[in-house]
PDB file of C-alpha atoms in Angstrom:
ATOM      1  CA  UNK A1124       0.047  -0.003   0.016  1.00  0.00           C
ATOM      2  CA  UNK A1125       1.319   3.405  -0.967  1.00  0.00           C
ATOM      3  CA  UNK A1126       1.325   6.347   1.253  1.00  0.00           C
ATOM      4  CA  UNK A1127      -0.903   8.219  -1.102  1.00  0.00           C
ATOM      5  CA  UNK A1128      -3.557   5.555  -0.619  1.00  0.00           C
ATOM      6  CA  UNK A1129      -3.467   5.521   3.119  1.00  0.00           C
ATOM      7  CA  UNK A1130      -3.407   9.321   3.447  1.00  0.00           C
ATOM      8  CA  UNK A1131      -7.261   9.808   2.934  1.00  0.00           C
ATOM      9  CA  UNK A1132      -8.034   7.235   5.428  1.00  0.00           C
ATOM     10  CA  UNK A1133      -6.047   9.246   8.064  1.00  0.00           C
ATOM     11  CA  UNK A1134      -7.620  12.492   7.408  1.00  0.00           C
ATOM     12  CA  UNK A1135     -10.846  11.703   9.439  1.00  0.00           C
ATOM     13  CA  UNK A1136      -8.532  10.723  12.341  1.00  0.00           C
ATOM     14  CA  UNK A1137      -6.743  13.971  12.272  1.00  0.00           C
ATOM     15  CA  UNK A1138      -9.997  15.946  12.396  1.00  0.00           C
ATOM     16  CA  UNK A1139     -10.865  14.233  15.729  1.00  0.00           C
ATOM     17  CA  UNK A1140      -7.947  15.767  17.391  1.00  0.00           C
ATOM     18  CA  UNK A1141      -8.392  18.926  19.456  1.00  0.00           C
ATOM     19  CA  UNK A1142      -6.675  21.709  17.368  1.00  0.00           C
ATOM     20  CA  UNK A1143      -6.274  23.975  20.424  1.00  0.00           C
ATOM     21  CA  UNK A1144      -4.114  21.484  22.208  1.00  0.00           C
ATOM     22  CA  UNK A1145      -0.410  21.489  21.471  1.00  0.00           C
ATOM     23  CA  UNK A1146       1.933  18.780  22.882  1.00  0.00           C
ATOM     24  CA  UNK A1147       5.781  18.197  22.328  1.00  0.00           C
ATOM     25  CA  UNK A1148       5.084  14.878  20.868  1.00  0.00           C
ATOM     26  CA  UNK A1149       7.793  12.285  19.982  1.00  0.00           C
ATOM     27  CA  UNK A1150      10.222  14.867  18.486  1.00  0.00           C
ATOM     28  CA  UNK A1151      10.157  16.933  21.752  1.00  0.00           C
ATOM     29  CA  UNK A1152      10.951  13.734  23.768  1.00  0.00           C
ATOM     30  CA  UNK A1153      13.785  12.771  21.470  1.00  0.00           C
ATOM     31  CA  UNK A1154      15.350  16.364  21.672  1.00  0.00           C
ATOM     32  CA  UNK A1155      15.081  16.385  25.502  1.00  0.00           C
ATOM     33  CA  UNK A1156      16.553  12.829  25.714  1.00  0.00           C
ATOM     34  CA  UNK A1157      19.384  13.879  23.511  1.00  0.00           C
ATOM     35  CA  UNK A1158      20.083  17.005  25.630  1.00  0.00           C
ATOM     36  CA  UNK A1159      19.915  14.793  28.878  1.00  0.00           C
ATOM     37  CA  UNK A1160      22.443  12.276  27.297  1.00  0.00           C
ATOM     38  CA  UNK A1161      24.649  15.175  26.246  1.00  0.00           C
ATOM     39  CA  UNK A1162      24.674  16.707  29.839  1.00  0.00           C
ATOM     40  CA  UNK A1163      25.440  13.320  31.395  1.00  0.00           C
ATOM     41  CA  UNK A1164      28.405  12.744  28.996  1.00  0.00           C
ATOM     42  CA  UNK A1165      29.804  16.295  29.807  1.00  0.00           C
ATOM     43  CA  UNK A1166      29.494  15.823  33.541  1.00  0.00           C
ATOM     44  CA  UNK A1167      31.110  12.404  33.250  1.00  0.00           C
ATOM     45  CA  UNK A1168      34.029  13.890  31.205  1.00  0.00           C
ATOM     46  CA  UNK A1169      34.389  16.775  33.648  1.00  0.00           C
ATOM     47  CA  UNK A1170      34.465  14.374  36.625  1.00  0.00           C
ATOM     48  CA  UNK A1171      37.198  12.245  34.891  1.00  0.00           C
ATOM     49  CA  UNK A1172      39.320  15.467  34.069  1.00  0.00           C
ATOM     50  CA  UNK A1173      38.911  16.975  37.685  1.00  0.00           C
ATOM     51  CA  UNK A1174      40.062  13.580  39.064  1.00  0.00           C
ATOM     52  CA  UNK A1175      43.185  14.015  37.130  1.00  0.00           C
ATOM     53  CA  UNK A1176      44.031  17.457  38.843  1.00  0.00           C
ATOM     54  CA  UNK A1177      46.735  17.201  41.501  1.00  0.00           C
ATOM     55  CA  UNK A1178      46.952  20.637  43.093  1.00  0.00           C
ATOM     56  CA  UNK A1179      48.601  21.564  46.335  1.00  0.00           C
ATOM     57  CA  UNK A1180      48.637  25.204  47.343  1.00  0.00           C
ATOM     58  CA  UNK A1181      52.096  26.378  48.416  1.00  0.00           C
ATOM     59  CA  UNK A1182      52.462  27.800  51.937  1.00  0.00           C
ATOM     60  CA  UNK A1183      52.681  31.519  52.325  1.00  0.00           C
ATOM     61  CA  UNK A1184      56.201  32.830  52.914  1.00  0.00           C
ATOM     62  CA  UNK A1185      56.354  34.272  56.515  1.00  0.00           C
ATOM     63  CA  UNK A1186      56.164  38.006  56.546  1.00  0.00           C
ATOM     64  CA  UNK A1187      59.024  40.035  57.961  1.00  0.00           C
ATOM     65  CA  UNK A1188      58.158  42.183  60.925  1.00  0.00           C
ATOM     66  CA  UNK A1189      60.238  45.145  59.664  1.00  0.00           C
ATOM     67  CA  UNK A1190      58.412  45.981  56.449  1.00  0.00           C
ATOM     68  CA  UNK A1191      54.758  46.944  56.134  1.00  0.00           C
ATOM     69  CA  UNK A1192      52.926  44.321  54.034  1.00  0.00           C
ATOM     70  CA  UNK A1193      50.106  46.367  52.458  1.00  0.00           C
ATOM     71  CA  UNK A1194      47.805  49.360  53.213  1.00  0.00           C
ATOM     72  CA  UNK A1195      44.686  48.785  55.268  1.00  0.00           C
ATOM     73  CA  UNK A1196      42.403  48.477  52.227  1.00  0.00           C
ATOM     74  CA  UNK A1197      44.699  45.906  50.598  1.00  0.00           C
ATOM     75  CA  UNK A1198      45.372  43.782  53.739  1.00  0.00           C
ATOM     76  CA  UNK A1199      41.725  42.767  54.187  1.00  0.00           C
ATOM     77  CA  UNK A1200      42.049  40.727  50.942  1.00  0.00           C
ATOM     78  CA  UNK A1201      45.340  39.158  51.912  1.00  0.00           C
ATOM     79  CA  UNK A1202      44.190  37.571  54.976  1.00  0.00           C
ATOM     80  CA  UNK A1203      45.048  33.846  55.411  1.00  0.00           C
ATOM     81  CA  UNK A1204      42.553  31.431  54.286  1.00  0.00           C
ATOM     82  CA  UNK A1205      41.733  28.247  56.194  1.00  0.00           C
TER      83      UNK A1205
END
């Protein structure tokens, strides 16, 4: 059976649908699923790359007592972090 022969039989079925109701349908689901799989793959890749990072912060050099370190405005940002 050709599509041109089946088309007239499907037209009455299409008229029964509510024309004011819009749904995403199968294409919307496929796009959403593809985006979800893409995000999952990116998160897995990021997790693998972050696992390879080996970073240790160098300890700060001790400040000498004879020289001023910075002005009052700059010293607030240079406080030691725990």
